[in-house]
Each structure stands twice: as C-alpha cells, then as structure tokens.
C-alpha cells in the first residue's frame, strides 16, 4: 500500500516530461515482455511428451503457467518464474523450430522455382517450335494471288506438310524414347554398381577381364612414358655437354678480350709517349733553326758595317 501511495504521489508531483519519459519506458518494456510472452506461448503450444521427458522441471513449470490465473498472488508469480537456463532452453527450441521452418520454406521455394523454370523453358521451346512450323507452313503452302489479294492454298501441299510434320514428330518421339531407355539402362547400371559397392559383392569374371585389359593398357602407357623419359635424359645430357663446351669457349674468348684490351692500353700509352717526344723534338728543332737564323743575321750585319 505504501508503494502505491508513493507512486501516486510521484505521479501527482511529476512533470509532463517525466511522465512522457516514464510512459515511453513502460511501453518499451511492455513490448519486450509481449514478445517474450509470445515466444513462451508458442513454445507451450508446441510442447510435446519428449520435451516433458527431457525437461521435467520445465514441463511442471509450464503446466503451472497454463493453470495460472490473473488473480494469483505475487508469491505464486515468483514461484513460477523461469530461470535463465530454462529461458535459454526455450529460446533454443524456438530457434531450432524457426530454423527448420525456414529450411522447409527454402526447399519448397527452390522446388517451386525449378518447376517454374522447367515450365518456362518448355513453353519457350514449344513457342519456338510452333513459330518454326508456322514459317515452314507459310513458305511451303501459302501464296498470294497478286490480282485479287486472296491467299490460295494447295491441298496437296497441305497434306504433304501435315505428313512431313507427323513423320518428324514420330522420329522425334522415337529419339526421345531411345534416349529415355538408354538413360534408364545407365541408371540401372549405376544403381547396381552402388548396390554392389554398398553390399561388398565379389566382382564377376567380366569385370576382372576388363580390369586386366585396363591394367595392360596402363602398363603399356607407363613403358612408353619411361622410354620418353630416357630419351629426354639422353637429350639433356647432350645439351649439357654442348653447353659446357660453349661455356669453355666463352671463357677463352673473355680471356682473349682481356688480353687484347690490356695490349691496346699499353699501345695507347706508348703512342702518347711517342707523340710527346715528337713534339719535344720539333720544339728543339725550331729552337735550333731560330738560333741559326739569328746567327746568320748577325753575320750579315757585321759584314755590312
């Protein structure tokens, strides 16, 4: 009673914003509780004997919840309150049920989709076939009279076209029948092989003969591959010998190139020395010529004086 009085006093003294906030909180809490209650109701509706055997305490609590009325006291409410573990079990069971339902829905949807695809493909092929037959009929049978604009149809051509069309249908049906029979025979063989593998039956003489033939073929292929490998090894050895010879020649050529470069370097240095000596000799010769010319000039001056 005191709590109710306190709540009433708080409601009377609260402002509009506080009341709106409290109302929104209560509404969100009520929505969450309603979702949880719906989950529990659906679980109780799907509860069966196996669940009761597996979770006896939970089934007892569930029976108490079913029999509970709105006029029960808070003590009974506390008694029938579910634990967290039981809530987890209920949610897990609901999750498994929803998962199974979604898988069934997906499987049915895929089956329906495949059926619709097959129907659409069949209708498309049928439409193409009808259009093709119509074009052939118009090409072979129909022709227009240019003077009156009336389409003239020959009865013989119509009968011939119908006979040809029926024959084509017969041949197509025969082909489909043969294909169906071959598919059935292969299916029977595959089923028989699977049955033999599952039951572990002994193979027959024909199977052993086939295995022997396959074994001989495999041995022949192995011998051929080994022969090819030997030839490739011999070719690789020859190629390696040739490569070593070329490497040796390349080394000799590199050494010769090095010797030639050193000799060229020495000759260039010698050439530079010779050129410097020639220049020096020319300079000495010029000096001597100048001295001789000056001497001659002096002698001529002395004679004149």
One Martini backbone bead per residue (centre of mass of N, CA, C, O) as a GRO file, in nm:
protein
  305
    1UNK     BB    1   0.058   0.062  -0.021
    2UNK     BB    2   0.294   0.256   0.003
    3UNK     BB    3   0.388   0.227  -0.291
    4UNK     BB    4   0.130   0.337  -0.420
    5UNK     BB    5   0.141   0.612  -0.281
    6UNK     BB    6   0.413   0.694  -0.396
    7UNK     BB    7   0.335   0.676  -0.694
    8UNK     BB    8   0.106   0.881  -0.680
    9UNK     BB    9   0.279   1.115  -0.579
   10UNK     BB   10   0.473   1.114  -0.823
   11UNK     BB   11   0.257   1.163  -1.038
   12UNK     BB   12   0.155   1.432  -0.923
   13UNK     BB   13   0.461   1.569  -0.907
   14UNK     BB   14   0.508   1.531  -1.195
   15UNK     BB   15   0.600   1.599  -1.500
   16UNK     BB   16   0.552   1.574  -1.834
   17UNK     BB   17   0.832   1.464  -1.914
   18UNK     BB   18   0.844   1.238  -1.705
   19UNK     BB   19   0.588   1.094  -1.798
   20UNK     BB   20   0.678   1.038  -2.091
   21UNK     BB   21   0.928   0.876  -2.017
   22UNK     BB   22   0.778   0.658  -1.853
   23UNK     BB   23   0.592   0.565  -2.085
   24UNK     BB   24   0.813   0.475  -2.284
   25UNK     BB   25   0.941   0.267  -2.097
   26UNK     BB   26   0.686   0.095  -2.058
   27UNK     BB   27   0.638   0.030  -2.358
   28UNK     BB   28   0.907  -0.114  -2.411
   29UNK     BB   29   0.870  -0.326  -2.190
   30UNK     BB   30   0.601  -0.440  -2.299
   31UNK     BB   31   0.707  -0.530  -2.576
   32UNK     BB   32   0.917  -0.727  -2.472
   33UNK     BB   33   0.721  -0.899  -2.302
   34UNK     BB   34   0.537  -0.981  -2.539
   35UNK     BB   35   0.749  -1.132  -2.700
   36UNK     BB   36   0.818  -1.334  -2.478
   37UNK     BB   37   0.528  -1.446  -2.442
   38UNK     BB   38   0.496  -1.550  -2.731
   39UNK     BB   39   0.726  -1.750  -2.714
   40UNK     BB   40   0.608  -1.915  -2.478
   41UNK     BB   41   0.339  -1.990  -2.612
   42UNK     BB   42   0.458  -2.144  -2.853
   43UNK     BB   43   0.606  -2.349  -2.679
   44UNK     BB   44   0.355  -2.460  -2.530
   45UNK     BB   45   0.211  -2.554  -2.792
   46UNK     BB   46   0.480  -2.750  -2.873
   47UNK     BB   47   0.462  -2.925  -2.638
   48UNK     BB   48   0.584  -3.245  -2.561
   49UNK     BB   49   0.679  -3.547  -2.438
   50UNK     BB   50   0.986  -3.520  -2.487
   51UNK     BB   51   1.020  -3.250  -2.338
   52UNK     BB   52   0.912  -3.353  -2.066
   53UNK     BB   53   1.135  -3.569  -2.030
   54UNK     BB   54   1.384  -3.379  -2.062
   55UNK     BB   55   1.203  -3.135  -1.898
   56UNK     BB   56   1.037  -3.160  -1.613
   57UNK     BB   57   1.049  -2.885  -1.470
   58UNK     BB   58   0.947  -2.723  -1.713
   59UNK     BB   59   0.672  -2.868  -1.743
   60UNK     BB   60   0.567  -2.791  -1.466
   61UNK     BB   61   0.585  -2.489  -1.506
   62UNK     BB   62   0.401  -2.485  -1.755
   63UNK     BB   63   0.147  -2.594  -1.612
   64UNK     BB   64   0.131  -2.358  -1.415
   65UNK     BB   65   0.101  -2.139  -1.631
   66UNK     BB   66  -0.165  -2.243  -1.752
   67UNK     BB   67  -0.326  -2.235  -1.459
   68UNK     BB   68  -0.286  -1.951  -1.435
   69UNK     BB   69  -0.411  -1.659  -1.300
   70UNK     BB   70  -0.465  -1.318  -1.249
   71UNK     BB   71  -0.535  -1.363  -0.920
   72UNK     BB   72  -0.266  -1.412  -0.833
   73UNK     BB   73  -0.005  -1.396  -0.646
   74UNK     BB   74   0.328  -1.301  -0.606
   75UNK     BB   75   0.431  -1.574  -0.497
   76UNK     BB   76   0.346  -1.747  -0.740
   77UNK     BB   77   0.504  -1.583  -0.947
   78UNK     BB   78   0.778  -1.651  -0.825
   79UNK     BB   79   0.750  -1.963  -0.857
   80UNK     BB   80   0.701  -1.949  -1.192
   81UNK     BB   81   0.966  -1.845  -1.251
   82UNK     BB   82   1.209  -1.837  -1.479
   83UNK     BB   83   1.504  -1.929  -1.565
   84UNK     BB   84   1.776  -1.877  -1.760
   85UNK     BB   85   1.806  -2.167  -1.859
   86UNK     BB   86   1.511  -2.206  -1.949
   87UNK     BB   87   1.508  -1.974  -2.148
   88UNK     BB   88   1.732  -2.086  -2.329
   89UNK     BB   89   1.582  -2.346  -2.405
   90UNK     BB   90   1.340  -2.213  -2.536
   91UNK     BB   91   1.497  -2.045  -2.748
   92UNK     BB   92   1.634  -2.286  -2.881
   93UNK     BB   93   1.376  -2.430  -2.970
   94UNK     BB   94   1.269  -2.194  -3.141
   95UNK     BB   95   1.512  -2.176  -3.328
   96UNK     BB   96   1.488  -2.460  -3.447
   97UNK     BB   97   1.206  -2.425  -3.563
   98UNK     BB   98   1.271  -2.184  -3.746
   99UNK     BB   99   1.490  -2.328  -3.907
  100UNK     BB  100   1.313  -2.551  -4.022
  101UNK     BB  101   1.108  -2.367  -4.160
  102UNK     BB  102   1.313  -2.222  -4.344
  103UNK     BB  103   1.413  -2.477  -4.489
  104UNK     BB  104   1.139  -2.564  -4.600
  105UNK     BB  105   1.083  -2.302  -4.753
  106UNK     BB  106   1.336  -2.313  -4.932
  107UNK     BB  107   1.279  -2.587  -5.063
  108UNK     BB  108   1.002  -2.512  -5.183
  109UNK     BB  109   1.104  -2.271  -5.345
  110UNK     BB  110   1.310  -2.425  -5.521
  111UNK     BB  111   1.107  -2.621  -5.641
  112UNK     BB  112   0.923  -2.406  -5.768
  113UNK     BB  113   1.144  -2.272  -5.938
  114UNK     BB  114   1.218  -2.520  -6.108
  115UNK     BB  115   0.937  -2.564  -6.222
  116UNK     BB  116   0.910  -2.285  -6.359
  117UNK     BB  117   1.156  -2.314  -6.538
  118UNK     BB  118   1.061  -2.565  -6.691
  119UNK     BB  119   0.801  -2.440  -6.800
  120UNK     BB  120   0.933  -2.201  -6.950
  121UNK     BB  121   1.112  -2.373  -7.135
  122UNK     BB  122   0.885  -2.533  -7.264
  123UNK     BB  123   0.732  -2.287  -7.378
  124UNK     BB  124   0.964  -2.180  -7.548
  125UNK     BB  125   1.005  -2.429  -7.728
  126UNK     BB  126   0.713  -2.439  -7.826
  127UNK     BB  127   0.712  -2.161  -7.959
  128UNK     BB  128   0.943  -2.212  -8.156
  129UNK     BB  129   0.811  -2.452  -8.298
  130UNK     BB  130   0.556  -2.307  -8.396
  131UNK     BB  131   0.702  -2.085  -8.557
  132UNK     BB  132   0.852  -2.276  -8.746
  133UNK     BB  133   0.600  -2.418  -8.864
  134UNK     BB  134   0.468  -2.164  -8.972
  135UNK     BB  135   0.692  -2.080  -9.167
  136UNK     BB  136   0.689  -2.342  -9.330
  137UNK     BB  137   0.396  -2.325  -9.416
  138UNK     BB  138   0.416  -2.050  -9.561
  139UNK     BB  139   0.642  -2.139  -9.761
  140UNK     BB  140   0.501  -2.407  -9.888
  141UNK     BB  141   0.183  -2.315  -9.917
  142UNK     BB  142   0.163  -2.018  -9.918
  143UNK     BB  143  -0.009  -1.782 -10.149
  144UNK     BB  144  -0.053  -1.495 -10.350
  145UNK     BB  145  -0.281  -1.312 -10.529
  146UNK     BB  146  -0.213  -1.028 -10.708
  147UNK     BB  147  -0.500  -0.943 -10.817
  148UNK     BB  148  -0.690  -1.012 -10.539
  149UNK     BB  149  -0.544  -1.087 -10.254
  150UNK     BB  150  -0.561  -1.400 -10.237
  151UNK     BB  151  -0.522  -1.691 -10.061
  152UNK     BB  152  -0.363  -1.978 -10.189
  153UNK     BB  153  -0.431  -2.329 -10.131
  154UNK     BB  154  -0.280  -2.635 -10.139
  155UNK     BB  155  -0.372  -2.956 -10.068
  156UNK     BB  156  -0.112  -3.114 -10.120
  157UNK     BB  157   0.072  -2.939  -9.942
  158UNK     BB  158  -0.079  -2.982  -9.681
  159UNK     BB  159  -0.051  -3.290  -9.670
  160UNK     BB  160   0.256  -3.295  -9.686
  161UNK     BB  161   0.309  -3.128  -9.434
  162UNK     BB  162   0.157  -3.310  -9.234
  163UNK     BB  163   0.322  -3.565  -9.288
  164UNK     BB  164   0.599  -3.446  -9.215
  165UNK     BB  165   0.524  -3.361  -8.928
  166UNK     BB  166   0.447  -3.645  -8.824
  167UNK     BB  167   0.720  -3.774  -8.884
  168UNK     BB  168   0.887  -3.588  -8.703
  169UNK     BB  169   0.738  -3.668  -8.445
  170UNK     BB  170   0.808  -3.968  -8.456
  171UNK     BB  171   1.116  -3.937  -8.454
  172UNK     BB  172   1.129  -3.777  -8.192
  173UNK     BB  173   0.994  -3.992  -8.013
  174UNK     BB  174   1.203  -4.212  -8.070
  175UNK     BB  175   1.445  -4.062  -7.960
  176UNK     BB  176   1.330  -4.021  -7.675
  177UNK     BB  177   1.291  -4.321  -7.614
  178UNK     BB  178   1.587  -4.403  -7.645
  179UNK     BB  179   1.698  -4.207  -7.438
  180UNK     BB  180   1.532  -4.313  -7.201
  181UNK     BB  181   1.639  -4.605  -7.210
  182UNK     BB  182   1.939  -4.534  -7.172
  183UNK     BB  183   1.905  -4.390  -6.902
  184UNK     BB  184   1.784  -4.632  -6.754
  185UNK     BB  185   2.024  -4.824  -6.793
  186UNK     BB  186   2.236  -4.647  -6.656
  187UNK     BB  187   2.086  -4.629  -6.387
  188UNK     BB  188   2.092  -4.930  -6.327
  189UNK     BB  189   2.398  -4.961  -6.327
  190UNK     BB  190   2.456  -4.761  -6.103
  191UNK     BB  191   2.283  -4.897  -5.888
  192UNK     BB  192   2.434  -5.167  -5.898
  193UNK     BB  193   2.710  -5.056  -5.819
  194UNK     BB  194   2.621  -4.938  -5.550
  195UNK     BB  195   2.519  -5.203  -5.432
  196UNK     BB  196   2.792  -5.349  -5.448
  197UNK     BB  197   2.951  -5.152  -5.273
  198UNK     BB  198   2.771  -5.175  -5.021
  199UNK     BB  199   2.770  -5.506  -5.006
  200UNK     BB  200   3.045  -5.640  -5.118
  201UNK     BB  201   3.063  -5.776  -5.381
  202UNK     BB  202   3.176  -5.986  -5.614
  203UNK     BB  203   3.340  -5.987  -5.889
  204UNK     BB  204   3.336  -6.063  -6.205
  205UNK     BB  205   3.483  -6.182  -6.490
  206UNK     BB  206   3.440  -5.930  -6.663
  207UNK     BB  207   3.572  -5.731  -6.468
  208UNK     BB  208   3.851  -5.866  -6.470
  209UNK     BB  209   3.904  -5.835  -6.770
  210UNK     BB  210   3.884  -5.529  -6.773
  211UNK     BB  211   4.112  -5.487  -6.569
  212UNK     BB  212   4.333  -5.620  -6.740
  213UNK     BB  213   4.315  -5.432  -6.981
  214UNK     BB  214   4.372  -5.174  -6.821
  215UNK     BB  215   4.647  -5.268  -6.714
  216UNK     BB  216   4.790  -5.303  -6.987
  217UNK     BB  217   4.754  -5.013  -7.076
  218UNK     BB  218   4.905  -4.884  -6.840
  219UNK     BB  219   5.176  -5.030  -6.888
  220UNK     BB  220   5.224  -4.920  -7.172
  221UNK     BB  221   5.224  -4.623  -7.088
  222UNK     BB  222   5.460  -4.647  -6.889
  223UNK     BB  223   5.674  -4.741  -7.092
  224UNK     BB  224   5.653  -4.496  -7.276
  225UNK     BB  225   5.728  -4.288  -7.062
  226UNK     BB  226   6.006  -4.406  -6.993
  227UNK     BB  227   6.126  -4.378  -7.275
  228UNK     BB  228   6.092  -4.070  -7.288
  229UNK     BB  229   6.269  -4.013  -7.041
  230UNK     BB  230   6.532  -4.130  -7.152
  231UNK     BB  231   6.553  -3.947  -7.398
  232UNK     BB  232   6.554  -3.683  -7.233
  233UNK     BB  233   6.813  -3.746  -7.078
  234UNK     BB  234   7.003  -3.766  -7.321
  235UNK     BB  235   6.945  -3.483  -7.428
  236UNK     BB  236   7.037  -3.336  -7.170
  237UNK     BB  237   7.333  -3.435  -7.177
  238UNK     BB  238   7.406  -3.316  -7.449
  239UNK     BB  239   7.334  -3.025  -7.381
  240UNK     BB  240   7.540  -3.003  -7.149
  241UNK     BB  241   7.793  -3.045  -7.316
  242UNK     BB  242   7.752  -2.810  -7.509
  243UNK     BB  243   7.741  -2.596  -7.287
  244UNK     BB  244   8.028  -2.641  -7.179
  245UNK     BB  245   8.173  -2.572  -7.442
  246UNK     BB  246   8.066  -2.282  -7.461
  247UNK     BB  247   8.180  -2.190  -7.191
  248UNK     BB  248   8.477  -2.233  -7.262
  249UNK     BB  249   8.483  -2.043  -7.507
  250UNK     BB  250   8.393  -1.794  -7.349
  251UNK     BB  251   8.637  -1.782  -7.159
  252UNK     BB  252   8.852  -1.752  -7.378
  253UNK     BB  253   8.734  -1.494  -7.504
  254UNK     BB  254   8.760  -1.322  -7.248
  255UNK     BB  255   9.065  -1.345  -7.215
  256UNK     BB  256   9.137  -1.228  -7.492
  257UNK     BB  257   8.998  -0.958  -7.448
  258UNK     BB  258   9.172  -0.874  -7.207
  259UNK     BB  259   9.445  -0.881  -7.356
  260UNK     BB  260   9.370  -0.676  -7.576
  261UNK     BB  261   9.309  -0.439  -7.387
  262UNK     BB  262   9.590  -0.422  -7.259
  263UNK     BB  263   9.745  -0.378  -7.525
  264UNK     BB  264   9.596  -0.120  -7.607
  265UNK     BB  265   9.683   0.042  -7.362
  266UNK     BB  266   9.989   0.028  -7.409
  267UNK     BB  267   9.986   0.155  -7.696
  268UNK     BB  268   9.865   0.424  -7.612
  269UNK     BB  269  10.093   0.505  -7.422
  270UNK     BB  270  10.317   0.489  -7.637
  271UNK     BB  271  10.191   0.698  -7.827
  272UNK     BB  272  10.202   0.933  -7.630
  273UNK     BB  273  10.509   0.934  -7.597
  274UNK     BB  274  10.584   0.975  -7.892
  275UNK     BB  275  10.431   1.240  -7.930
  276UNK     BB  276  10.587   1.396  -7.713
  277UNK     BB  277  10.870   1.357  -7.845
  278UNK     BB  278  10.804   1.490  -8.116
  279UNK     BB  279  10.733   1.767  -8.002
  280UNK     BB  280  11.008   1.814  -7.868
  281UNK     BB  281  11.178   1.792  -8.128
  282UNK     BB  282  11.044   2.027  -8.276
  283UNK     BB  283  11.118   2.242  -8.071
  284UNK     BB  284  11.425   2.206  -8.095
  285UNK     BB  285  11.443   2.264  -8.398
  286UNK     BB  286  11.331   2.552  -8.383
  287UNK     BB  287  11.550   2.663  -8.201
  288UNK     BB  288  11.784   2.607  -8.393
  289UNK     BB  289  11.680   2.775  -8.628
  290UNK     BB  290  11.673   3.044  -8.479
  291UNK     BB  291  11.970   3.056  -8.407
  292UNK     BB  292  12.078   3.042  -8.698
  293UNK     BB  293  11.932   3.295  -8.799
  294UNK     BB  294  12.060   3.492  -8.600
  295UNK     BB  295  12.352   3.439  -8.685
  296UNK     BB  296  12.320   3.528  -8.978
  297UNK     BB  297  12.228   3.814  -8.918
  298UNK     BB  298  12.484   3.905  -8.771
  299UNK     BB  299  12.684   3.852  -9.002
  300UNK     BB  300  12.556   4.052  -9.203
  301UNK     BB  301  12.594   4.306  -9.028
  302UNK     BB  302  12.900   4.297  -9.004
  303UNK     BB  303  12.963   4.324  -9.309
  304UNK     BB  304  12.829   4.601  -9.352
  305UNK     BB  305  13.012   4.750  -9.130
   0.00000   0.00000   0.00000
